[in-house]
Structures are given as C-alpha cells and as structure tokens.
Amino acid sequence: MSLNDLQGWLVAEGLREALDQLTLHTVVAELDNIVPPTDKAASFDWPRLLLAGSILAQSDQRTYQDAALRIATAAITLSDNEAIKDSGAVLLGKLSNFRAVSLATERGLLTADVEGRLGMALRIEAQHRQMDQSILVQSSGRWIQVNDFQQRFWSQADNYQWLSASAPTASGKTFLVLQWLIDQIRSTEMHVAVYLAPTRALVAEIEANLVSLLGARSGIEVSSLPIREKHDKAHEGGSRAIFVLTQERMHLLANAIGGAFKVDLLVVDEAHKIGDNQRGVILQDAIERASRSNRTLKLVFISPATQNPQELLADAPEGAHTASFESDVPTVLQNLIVAEQVPRKPKLWKLSARQHASLLPLGVVQLGSSPGSLKKRLAFIAAAAGERGGTLVYANRASDSEDIADLISQLIPEVPSDPELLELADLARKGVHPRYRLAPLVERGVAFHYGNMPSLIRSEVERLFRSGKIRFLVCTSTLIEGVNLSCRTIVLRGPRKGVGHPMEAHDFWNLAGRAGRWGDEFQGNIICIDPQDAQAWPDGVPERARFPIKRESDAVIEQGESLADYLDRRATTDLAEFEDPNQFEQVASYLLATFLRQGSIAQSSLAKRHNPAIIERLEASLANIAAQIAVGADIAARHPGVSALGMQRLLEAFRNYKGDVENLLPAAVDSQDSYDRFVTIMRRINQYLFPAFTPDGIIPLHALIVVQWLKGFSLSRMIERNIDYHRRNGRSFKLPVLIRSTMEMVEQIARFRAPKYLSAYVDVLNMHLAAIGREDLIDGDVDIGTQLEFGVSSRTLLSLIELGLSRVSAVALYEKIARDDLNKEDCIAWVRERDAQFEGMDIPAIIVREIRAKLLPEASAGAAASTS
C-alpha cells in the first residue's frame, strides 16, 4: 500500500468513526445552548489517532491535512493528559502551524516549553523543522516562523519580477506580504511602492498595519493620499514611500504626477477583483499604467483560493521572469454547520456538520421565541448558538443589518457600562445623528457594519469586536472585500452580493474564511440556515472549491459581436437610447483608450487571449471611432472607464457654446453660484459624456451633496441638511432610511461618480481653454477628483487629512480652526497650542484620541504608557 493509499484509507475508513467523534466534540465545544445527541463522555485512542495524524500530515492534500489538524486540535483542547497535549503540539509543528501552538500556550491549554519535555530525537526533529519553516527578514535580522504558503511566497517573491500567489482566506497572506514589502523597501534600491486594495476600508486597515509595523522613526512614509509631493520626494530626495491606494486613487496619483510617475514595486491585493463588474477594468488599467511607467516594475498579485493565478501574468512585459503558485493548506478548522428546524417545533433547530457528502448530527438548539420572520431566524439562532460572543451575522442589506442587530440586542443580557462602548455611542450620535441606531446598540455590545459608514466609526466597531467588547456584529458584503476581521462563528441564510444576486461559491468561502482566523482561533463555525430552501440557496450551500480568475475585459470581449455592435452604435447614437450602457461602456472605454495610445489593439497583450476574428471586428469599430476623436490618448488614459468618444462630444459642445466661456467653469464651493453651476455641469455631463447622474429630477440633490462634501461639511451636518431639503420640498422620509441614503450618496455620488466624471469634464474644458487662449481660467490647484475623493476644498482640511486623520476627525477639528490656509506644520502647531483645551470643545473622545495619535504622537504614546 502506497503512502497516498494509506492516507486515503485512514480518512475514508480506518479513522472515519473516530474523526466523526472528534468533530462532534470539538464543534459542540465551540457552540452555545446546544444539546448534543449524547452526553456520553468522549473516549479516544490518542496514540492511534496521533500516529495516524502524523501520517496524514505528510500529504499536501487539503482533506488529509484537515484530518491531521482536527486530531492535533482535539488532542490539545479535549485531552487532560499533558503528554497527549504535547503530542498534539508536535503534530501541529509537522503541519507548520506554529501560530496554533503559540495560541494554545497563550490560552493555558499547553504548558510552556513543549520542546523541553520532548525526548532528544523529537527535540532535534522539532528544532530542525522550525529552522526549515523560518525566514530571515534581512532588513531587521529577525527570523519569523511561517507556514508552507508563507515560505513559498517569501522565496519566490525575491526571485521573480512578476509573481501571482493564491491561498485560502486565513492563511496569513496579508501578514507576510506586509513583512516582505517592508523588507523590500528597506533593503533594496526601491523608492516607491504601491499597495493596491479594492476598498477604502481595506486601504485604511493596511495603512494602519504598515504604520504599526514600521514604527515612528522608520524614515519610510506611508500614505493613502494620492499626493505628488510624497512621490517626488521619494524619487528625487532619496527617501522611501509606500502608498496604499484603491485603483481609483492610483489613477489620481498618476494624473497628479504626469510623465514622471514611476512605481518600483506594486502589490495587488484581492487581485481576483480584476474580474469585478465596472471596477475590474479600472484595476486592470491601473496595473498596466504602473507597468508602462517602469518596465522593470516588480509586481506581486495576491488572491484567495483561485485555481489559475498564472492568468494574471499574461500581461507581463516580454522577458520578465514570472512565476505563480497556489496553496490549499488549512491553517484553522472551519466547521460548516447547517441549521434546520425540527419538524413541527419552530423553537427547536437541529445543527449538523457537513462532512464531505454526509451530515454529522451535532445536537439541537432551543430558541427562546419562535422566529416568525427571516430576520428573526438569523437573529435568534445567532444569539443562541453564538452566545459567548465573537459572532458575525451576514445581512444582505444595510437596513437588514440594523434590524437584525436590534433584535439580537433584545435577546442578550445587559452588560455593565463600558467606557469604550460609551465613547463609540457618543461618536455615532455626534458624528452621524443623535438618533442613529448604532448608538444604543453598541452600549449593549452589539453593532452593525456596512461599507458606507464613516471610516472612523467602522474601524472602531472592528477594533472593539476584535477585543471582545462588541460580542455580536451584523455585517454586509464589506467583509468579502478583504477587511481582515475574524470571528468565532458566522451565521448566514441565503447570502446575496448586490441586489438579488446569490453569492457565488468563491465569495461565500472568502466570507466564511473570517470564521476561525489563524492565530486568533483554533476553529471557526459557519452556520448556514435552511440549507434545503431553494429560494435561499438556489445552488445549495456551496462546496469548498477554488475558482477561476477572469478579467472583466476578457469576459466582455468574449461577447464579440455584441461589444462591436455597441461600439458602432455608440459612435452614432445618443446614449439616452441605450437600454443599459453600463454593460459595455467600461470595457469599450478601455479598448478605445488602448487603441488611441497604440494605434491598434491587435498588438496589445489582450489580443493574444482572444479569437483573431473578434479582435479584427473590434479593431474596425475602434478605428472608425478614433477617426472622430481629437482629445488625444493622454486625456483618455487619465480617465479610465470614461469614453474618449464621450469626451470628444463634450469638447464639441464646448466649441459650439455661444455664451461666456466662464459659464462653463465650476465655481469655487464657497461661491454663491456654486450649487447652480454643479447642477448645470451634471446635466451637461449626462447629455454629452455619460448619464452618470440620473434620474434628472434628483440632480439638484446630487449637486447639493457634492457642494456640501467639498465644503467640508460633517456627515451629521449633511444629514441634517438632507432632512431640511426633504421637509422644504414636501417629501416624506423615514429617518433611518434617510441616514443610510445620505451615506450612500456621499460614497456613490460625491466620492465615486462625481470625481470620475467631473475630473474628465474639467480636463476636457482645460483643453478647450488652452486652445482658445484662455489659460488664465485654468485652475492649477488640487485636482477636483482628489478634492472629491476626500471631501476637501481648503488647504487646512487637506493638510489635516495628509497628517493621517480620518475625514470625520479632520472636519471636527477644522470646525474649530479659523484659517483655511494652514499647512501641515501649522496644523500641528495649532493642535499643540490647544491640546489641553480639547476636552472642553465637545469633540468625541475617539476623535480627540485620533488627533493626538496622528498630530502629537509622542504625547499620545506617553499618555498610553501612563495608563497601562
């Protein structure tokens, strides 16, 4: 019998009953209020199990490694025998899972110095294994123990110009990539690195992690702002800079710098999102733009559990040394549990663990009340099975997350008042609205979390959930976007991503990976409610699988004639006549920009991936459009996702304008006519560029939001103004809905559509002004796209954000500052002079802490030390 045959037999037959019993007891120990099928004490043949585990640990197949990990975890958590626990630790070492050993020691499950209790032979073997599974961080001389994925990444990232690596969520990807990034920027001749993350939430998290890892006096600037000064200082002054940006912000940085833009090292996190609808092509364009800026660019792609990471290397420059690898090694146990109602008994729910093709009964959970709605079903089961805390509940909509969190708060016992929870409640009331639903919930240790929330509130919710003070957190799809938030248990029913779209398997497992984060937990539970309900789970509860990466551009190009027909119609037809221009506009704009830059798409890297007949057909359509365009390749490249044809039509509208050319300009936001100008400009954009601000009747509200955002209004002030707007116009509203809709308009209109299309508008207008000799009207100040991204129009507010403050804190502080022309040094001096007065300014304590931490770090560190 071969080793592989033996491993297969052990899992399928030899250990099947024992593994089921191990699973039963380890999972039930993690759940609350469950009555197991038997109260019989567990009895295990530990020597046999541990021997089998050591055999299974030699495999690289996930099924066998999962079984070995189950045995090791059970030995440590279920056995009272120190020798058995030590053997479990040795088995974890064979699985390169040293962080689990450290966690067991921290929790008192293992007595310290396991190696000292081993025999000489085992001690030598363990030490040899630790050396094999360690890496040297050259810049610091420090050794780090790593798992197999991390070791492969470290060795290959140094040796290849382009690398694409994939591993499941909870594999320690982010931790090691940040260590490697810092090591590269410290120990090589690289000056500018960019870390691309898909969302602002993940940008904020990565930026904070880098700042923490580097320390206060590293000499390496970390920034999430697309500011030219930091880029030029690094390249020309010999310093080092790491930018943490979304793909949109990277384009803003490149636009601000122009031809001198150069990135030495690019890390693309969540790289599979190159296939996302609408934003995938913007990410692809950002990667290509960085590559064009530096043919020797070092590029690393990181993606979760993909089957073809090599696909991302197809656009590498000729001669580039490339490599890809994927790992499927488990680092924590993830228990997929299905919850089904006991027939005729709505308060009783049967839980079963999915074991490959079968279900293992775990027991029954009794609910306090009958769950008469789907929201109650989620809330009641989560509150019962996850009572001890560390419980995430997935909601399909932001409104559902608020309702479910409210239900949970009514089911759990009151907790003693906690100062940090009270501070967060105060921030929610002052930073959003006195009646914002989050405030009373967090006081009870329950919260909700969605993407449009202010970043400071969202990050505080995450921090307090990690600390255990928030015990239940109801979230939306933000967590799929890579925010590294772990939990003990996650509860779902019919998860959707977007409106009505069933969550695909890869997103489900990316979300499920939050359960049992490596180094924080030994295992995690994913409870799926009503697995047999075809409406909730159209394709059933997803099986674990790796998924293919496919660029958004490739998916659209493969539609062939449909895309070509759209291009042909786009050249001659008003956009108002298109049923859904969004279906093709992004990719069509990308192809047109490529054609304008290269004179053809036939020689571009994308042509290699498609049928020559399709490329020839698209080439003809693009050539016809390009003949009509005078705006040029440079402007097209500056505005990914915005059609050069639309910009050409806008230019023609400017040329044909009969009035005073100054009427085409946006007004300064403090000007009395600013609002009316934005209304007119948005309508002009809809007519000539793209219908971005629809329906027409809501443009006045969109313009109002944009003006208030640029003026530096706080979110709470904008919500109050929105309430006034509805009352003045006789519109009824529900406060929770209006609060969420204001947040959504800030994110989707003020921070996404407005910067995207207003930047293009201003660029085309500046081109026209230069052509007619009116350069005096061109504003050379901060790009309007950057102003809108951060919601600033004054030098003082921008300085505060450059210093690292969240916009919530920057605006709260700006409201106390008289001058609008302060640079960073002036802002620091202002804060230092008034530091002792903050407590009397009615500024939330969380904001005061952030101000001191960012602007007065030495004072903040001293205060922290004195209270510890």
Short mmCIF file of C-alpha atoms in Angstrom, two decimals, residues 61-393:
data_model
loop_
_atom_site.label_atom_id
_atom_site.label_comp_id
_atom_site.label_asym_id
_atom_site.label_seq_id
_atom_site.Cartn_x
_atom_site.Cartn_y
_atom_site.Cartn_z
CA GLN A 61 -3.98 17.38 0.02
CA ARG A 62 -6.39 19.56 1.97
CA THR A 63 -8.66 16.66 3.04
CA TYR A 64 -5.82 14.78 4.69
CA GLN A 65 -4.26 17.88 6.25
CA ASP A 66 -7.68 18.87 7.60
CA ALA A 67 -7.96 15.49 9.32
CA ALA A 68 -4.46 15.82 10.81
CA LEU A 69 -5.29 19.34 12.01
CA ARG A 70 -8.52 18.06 13.58
CA ILE A 71 -6.58 15.39 15.51
CA ALA A 72 -3.94 17.85 16.72
CA THR A 73 -6.51 20.45 17.78
CA ALA A 74 -8.61 17.85 19.60
CA ALA A 75 -5.59 16.48 21.45
CA ILE A 76 -4.79 19.95 22.78
CA THR A 77 -8.34 21.12 23.54
CA LEU A 78 -10.09 17.90 24.65
CA SER A 79 -7.44 15.88 26.48
CA ASP A 80 -6.36 16.49 30.07
CA ASN A 81 -3.17 14.46 29.64
CA GLU A 82 -0.10 16.70 29.26
CA ALA A 83 1.75 14.10 27.17
CA ILE A 84 -1.20 13.91 24.74
CA LYS A 85 -1.36 17.71 24.55
CA ASP A 86 2.39 17.86 23.86
CA SER A 87 1.98 15.28 21.11
CA GLY A 88 -0.77 17.42 19.60
CA ALA A 89 1.66 20.35 19.62
CA VAL A 90 4.30 18.21 17.87
CA LEU A 91 1.71 17.31 15.22
CA LEU A 92 0.89 20.99 14.73
CA GLY A 93 4.62 21.57 14.22
CA LYS A 94 4.63 18.90 11.49
CA LEU A 95 1.83 20.88 9.86
CA SER A 96 3.99 24.06 10.13
CA ASN A 97 1.23 25.51 12.29
CA PHE A 98 3.41 27.20 14.90
CA ARG A 99 0.92 30.00 15.48
CA ALA A 100 -1.64 27.47 16.75
CA VAL A 101 0.95 26.18 19.23
CA SER A 102 1.55 29.74 20.44
CA LEU A 103 -2.20 30.32 20.76
CA ALA A 104 -2.59 27.14 22.83
CA THR A 105 0.20 28.28 25.13
CA GLU A 106 -1.32 31.77 25.49
CA ARG A 107 -4.68 30.24 26.47
CA GLY A 108 -3.15 27.89 29.02
CA LEU A 109 -4.01 24.75 27.06
CA LEU A 110 -0.31 23.92 26.74
CA THR A 111 2.36 24.30 29.38
CA ALA A 112 5.20 26.45 28.09
CA ASP A 113 8.41 24.88 26.74
CA VAL A 114 6.94 21.85 24.98
CA GLU A 115 10.32 21.15 23.36
CA GLY A 116 11.98 20.88 26.76
CA ARG A 117 9.69 17.98 27.61
CA LEU A 118 10.39 16.04 24.41
CA GLY A 119 12.96 13.29 24.05
CA MET A 120 16.25 14.17 22.37
CA ALA A 121 15.30 12.76 18.96
CA LEU A 122 11.95 14.55 18.87
CA ARG A 123 13.55 17.75 20.12
CA ILE A 124 16.15 17.71 17.34
CA GLU A 125 13.44 16.95 14.78
CA ALA A 126 11.27 19.80 16.08
CA GLN A 127 14.16 22.27 16.04
CA HIS A 128 15.12 21.19 12.53
CA ARG A 129 11.52 21.69 11.40
CA GLN A 130 11.38 25.14 12.94
CA MET A 131 14.55 26.16 11.15
CA ASP A 132 13.22 24.80 7.86
CA GLN A 133 9.97 26.72 8.34
CA SER A 134 11.56 30.05 9.23
CA ILE A 135 12.51 33.02 7.08
CA LEU A 136 15.04 35.76 7.66
CA VAL A 137 13.87 39.36 7.38
CA GLN A 138 17.10 40.85 6.05
CA SER A 139 16.40 44.45 6.94
CA SER A 140 15.90 43.66 10.63
CA GLY A 141 17.87 40.42 11.05
CA ARG A 142 14.75 38.85 12.60
CA TRP A 143 13.57 35.28 11.98
CA ILE A 144 9.84 34.56 11.51
CA GLN A 145 8.25 31.12 11.73
CA VAL A 146 5.96 30.57 8.76
CA ASN A 147 3.67 28.03 7.18
CA ASP A 148 4.25 26.36 3.82
CA PHE A 149 2.41 29.02 1.81
CA GLN A 150 4.30 31.84 3.51
CA GLN A 151 7.66 30.17 2.96
CA ARG A 152 6.98 29.61 -0.76
CA PHE A 153 5.83 33.20 -1.14
CA TRP A 154 8.92 34.64 0.54
CA SER A 155 11.37 32.64 -1.55
CA GLN A 156 9.60 33.19 -4.87
CA ALA A 157 8.79 36.86 -4.37
CA ASP A 158 12.50 37.61 -4.17
CA ASN A 159 13.37 35.60 -7.26
CA TYR A 160 10.74 36.70 -9.79
CA GLN A 161 9.82 40.04 -11.32
CA TRP A 162 6.10 39.17 -11.56
CA LEU A 163 4.58 36.75 -9.05
CA SER A 164 0.99 35.61 -8.59
CA ALA A 165 0.18 33.71 -5.39
CA SER A 166 -3.11 32.30 -4.16
CA ALA A 167 -4.14 30.76 -0.84
CA PRO A 168 -7.35 30.45 1.18
CA THR A 169 -8.56 33.19 3.47
CA ALA A 170 -6.94 32.85 6.93
CA SER A 171 -3.60 31.61 5.52
CA GLY A 172 -1.60 34.56 6.82
CA LYS A 173 -1.27 36.19 3.39
CA THR A 174 -1.58 39.82 4.48
CA PHE A 175 0.76 39.47 7.47
CA LEU A 176 3.60 38.06 5.41
CA VAL A 177 3.13 40.26 2.35
CA LEU A 178 3.42 43.36 4.56
CA GLN A 179 6.57 41.98 6.19
CA TRP A 180 8.04 41.27 2.76
CA LEU A 181 7.01 44.68 1.40
CA ILE A 182 8.74 46.47 4.27
CA ASP A 183 11.83 44.30 3.86
CA GLN A 184 11.99 45.11 0.13
CA ILE A 185 11.65 48.86 0.60
CA ARG A 186 14.27 48.84 3.37
CA SER A 187 16.88 46.54 1.87
CA THR A 188 16.77 47.31 -1.88
CA GLU A 189 17.10 50.35 -4.12
CA MET A 190 13.33 50.68 -4.47
CA HIS A 191 11.96 54.10 -3.56
CA VAL A 192 8.21 54.00 -4.29
CA ALA A 193 5.93 51.04 -3.58
CA VAL A 194 2.17 50.93 -4.10
CA TYR A 195 -0.15 48.52 -2.29
CA LEU A 196 -3.45 48.33 -4.21
CA ALA A 197 -6.53 47.35 -2.18
CA PRO A 198 -10.09 47.22 -3.57
CA THR A 199 -11.89 49.28 -0.91
CA ARG A 200 -11.24 52.32 1.26
CA ALA A 201 -11.92 50.17 4.32
CA LEU A 202 -9.11 47.79 3.42
CA VAL A 203 -6.86 50.71 2.47
CA ALA A 204 -7.31 52.16 5.97
CA GLU A 205 -6.59 48.80 7.59
CA ILE A 206 -3.43 48.11 5.55
CA GLU A 207 -2.16 51.66 6.10
CA ALA A 208 -2.61 51.30 9.87
CA ASN A 209 -0.85 47.90 9.86
CA LEU A 210 2.12 49.26 7.93
CA VAL A 211 2.47 52.27 10.22
CA SER A 212 2.38 49.95 13.24
CA LEU A 213 4.95 47.53 11.78
CA LEU A 214 7.32 50.30 10.71
CA GLY A 215 7.25 52.28 13.95
CA ALA A 216 7.50 56.04 14.42
CA ARG A 217 11.06 56.63 13.20
CA SER A 218 11.35 54.30 10.21
CA GLY A 219 12.09 57.05 7.68
CA ILE A 220 9.56 55.39 5.34
CA GLU A 221 6.45 57.44 4.65
CA VAL A 222 3.16 55.52 4.45
CA SER A 223 0.28 57.33 2.80
CA SER A 224 -3.17 56.63 1.42
CA LEU A 225 -3.32 60.02 -0.27
CA PRO A 226 -2.53 60.48 -3.98
CA ILE A 227 -0.21 63.44 -3.30
CA ARG A 228 2.60 64.20 -5.76
CA GLU A 229 4.91 65.65 -3.09
CA LYS A 230 5.42 62.27 -1.42
CA HIS A 231 6.18 60.51 -4.73
CA ASP A 232 8.67 63.15 -5.88
CA LYS A 233 10.39 63.33 -2.51
CA ALA A 234 11.00 59.57 -2.61
CA HIS A 235 12.38 59.50 -6.15
CA GLU A 236 14.30 62.77 -6.10
CA GLY A 237 15.22 63.10 -2.44
CA GLY A 238 16.34 59.53 -1.89
CA SER A 239 13.71 58.73 0.73
CA ARG A 240 11.20 55.84 0.66
CA ALA A 241 7.41 55.90 0.34
CA ILE A 242 4.68 53.26 0.44
CA PHE A 243 1.33 54.31 -1.00
CA VAL A 244 -1.76 52.31 0.00
CA LEU A 245 -4.41 53.10 -2.58
CA THR A 246 -7.55 51.92 -4.33
CA GLN A 247 -7.24 51.63 -8.11
CA GLU A 248 -9.07 54.95 -8.47
CA ARG A 249 -6.64 56.70 -6.13
CA MET A 250 -3.68 55.29 -8.02
CA HIS A 251 -5.00 56.89 -11.20
CA LEU A 252 -5.37 60.19 -9.29
CA LEU A 253 -1.73 59.89 -8.20
CA ALA A 254 -0.57 59.14 -11.74
CA ASN A 255 -2.61 62.07 -13.06
CA ALA A 256 -1.08 64.44 -10.49
CA ILE A 257 2.46 63.38 -11.40
CA GLY A 258 2.12 63.02 -15.16
CA GLY A 259 5.04 61.66 -17.16
CA ALA A 260 7.32 61.39 -14.12
CA PHE A 261 5.02 58.80 -12.49
CA LYS A 262 7.08 55.74 -11.56
CA VAL A 263 6.38 52.81 -9.26
CA ASP A 264 9.16 50.41 -8.31
CA LEU A 265 7.06 47.79 -6.53
CA LEU A 266 3.35 47.09 -6.89
CA VAL A 267 1.36 44.71 -4.67
CA VAL A 268 -2.19 43.95 -5.85
CA ASP A 269 -4.28 42.53 -3.01
CA GLU A 270 -7.57 40.74 -3.76
CA ALA A 271 -6.29 40.55 -7.32
CA HIS A 272 -9.18 38.35 -8.45
CA LYS A 273 -11.28 41.52 -8.40
CA ILE A 274 -9.86 42.28 -11.81
CA GLY A 275 -12.99 40.38 -12.86
CA ASP A 276 -15.45 42.60 -10.98
CA ASN A 277 -18.16 44.33 -12.94
CA GLN A 278 -17.42 48.04 -13.57
CA ARG A 279 -14.29 48.35 -11.38
CA GLY A 280 -12.36 45.34 -12.67
CA VAL A 281 -11.27 47.12 -15.83
CA ILE A 282 -10.20 50.17 -13.78
CA LEU A 283 -7.95 47.86 -11.75
CA GLN A 284 -6.55 46.31 -14.93
CA ASP A 285 -5.87 49.78 -16.34
CA ALA A 286 -4.10 50.82 -13.10
CA ILE A 287 -1.82 47.77 -13.25
CA GLU A 288 -0.99 48.40 -16.90
CA ARG A 289 -0.34 52.07 -16.21
CA ALA A 290 2.14 51.22 -13.46
CA SER A 291 3.81 48.67 -15.71
CA ARG A 292 4.16 51.20 -18.53
CA SER A 293 5.78 53.64 -16.08
CA ASN A 294 8.59 51.22 -15.27
CA ARG A 295 9.46 48.21 -17.43
CA THR A 296 11.43 46.74 -14.51
CA LEU A 297 8.48 47.08 -12.12
CA LYS A 298 8.32 44.31 -9.52
CA LEU A 299 4.71 43.14 -9.29
CA VAL A 300 3.00 40.77 -6.84
CA PHE A 301 -0.60 39.57 -7.12
CA ILE A 302 -2.35 38.09 -4.08
CA SER A 303 -5.71 36.33 -4.41
CA PRO A 304 -7.80 33.99 -2.22
CA ALA A 305 -8.27 30.36 -3.29
CA THR A 306 -8.05 30.75 -7.06
CA GLN A 307 -7.33 27.91 -9.45
CA ASN A 308 -5.42 29.87 -12.11
CA PRO A 309 -3.28 32.61 -10.51
CA GLN A 310 -0.98 32.36 -13.54
CA GLU A 311 -3.70 34.10 -15.59
CA LEU A 312 -2.64 37.41 -14.04
CA LEU A 313 0.84 37.05 -15.51
CA ALA A 314 -0.36 37.10 -19.12
CA ASP A 315 0.32 40.85 -19.44
CA ALA A 316 3.88 40.74 -18.10
CA PRO A 317 6.38 42.57 -20.32
CA GLU A 318 8.42 40.46 -22.69
CA GLY A 319 11.42 38.94 -20.94
CA ALA A 320 10.03 39.38 -17.44
CA HIS A 321 10.81 36.48 -15.09
CA THR A 322 7.39 35.27 -13.85
CA ALA A 323 6.02 32.59 -11.54
CA SER A 324 2.75 31.59 -9.92
CA PHE A 325 1.68 29.14 -7.26
CA GLU A 326 -1.40 28.25 -5.27
CA SER A 327 -1.81 26.69 -1.86
CA ASP A 328 -4.79 24.95 -0.32
CA VAL A 329 -3.27 24.15 3.06
CA PRO A 330 -5.65 24.66 6.03
CA THR A 331 -4.40 26.70 8.99
CA VAL A 332 -7.57 26.56 11.08
CA LEU A 333 -10.52 24.17 11.21
CA GLN A 334 -13.62 25.58 9.55
CA ASN A 335 -16.79 23.74 10.51
CA LEU A 336 -19.61 24.12 8.01
CA ILE A 337 -22.81 23.63 10.00
CA VAL A 338 -26.36 23.50 8.64
CA ALA A 339 -29.32 24.54 10.77
CA GLU A 340 -32.75 23.06 10.07
CA GLN A 341 -35.94 23.41 12.03
CA VAL A 342 -37.15 20.29 13.83
CA PRO A 343 -40.49 19.38 12.18
CA ARG A 344 -43.50 20.97 13.94
CA LYS A 345 -41.25 22.68 16.51
CA PRO A 346 -40.23 26.20 15.37
CA LYS A 347 -38.22 26.84 18.55
CA LEU A 348 -36.01 23.77 18.06
CA TRP A 349 -33.26 23.80 15.43
CA LYS A 350 -31.15 20.81 14.53
CA LEU A 351 -27.48 21.52 13.80
CA SER A 352 -25.37 19.16 11.67
CA ALA A 353 -21.78 19.41 10.48
CA ARG A 354 -21.21 18.78 6.80
CA GLN A 355 -18.61 16.05 6.42
CA HIS A 356 -17.87 15.72 2.71
CA ALA A 357 -21.07 14.20 1.25
CA SER A 358 -22.76 13.42 4.58
CA LEU A 359 -24.11 15.26 7.62
CA LEU A 360 -22.96 14.61 11.17
CA PRO A 361 -25.67 15.42 13.75
CA LEU A 362 -24.34 17.79 16.41
CA GLY A 363 -27.42 18.43 18.52
CA VAL A 364 -30.39 20.72 18.94
CA VAL A 365 -30.51 24.41 19.86
CA GLN A 366 -33.61 25.71 21.61
CA LEU A 367 -34.67 29.28 20.88
CA GLY A 368 -36.45 31.46 23.42
CA SER A 369 -39.15 32.53 20.95
CA SER A 370 -40.50 31.37 17.60
CA PRO A 371 -38.63 33.10 14.74
CA GLY A 372 -41.60 34.40 12.79
CA SER A 373 -39.55 36.17 10.10
CA LEU A 374 -36.30 35.57 8.24
CA LYS A 375 -34.58 38.37 10.15
CA LYS A 376 -35.68 36.83 13.44
CA ARG A 377 -34.41 33.46 12.28
CA LEU A 378 -30.93 34.89 11.76
CA ALA A 379 -31.00 36.90 14.99
CA PHE A 380 -32.40 34.17 17.24
CA ILE A 381 -30.08 31.40 16.05
CA ALA A 382 -27.03 33.69 16.20
CA ALA A 383 -27.91 34.86 19.72
CA ALA A 384 -28.40 31.28 20.92
CA ALA A 385 -25.57 29.36 19.22
CA GLY A 386 -23.08 32.23 19.42
CA GLU A 387 -23.98 33.49 22.88
CA ARG A 388 -20.41 33.69 24.16
CA GLY A 389 -19.60 36.34 21.52
CA GLY A 390 -17.24 36.66 18.60
CA THR A 391 -20.29 36.13 16.39
CA LEU A 392 -20.77 37.63 12.94
CA VAL A 393 -24.16 37.63 11.22
#
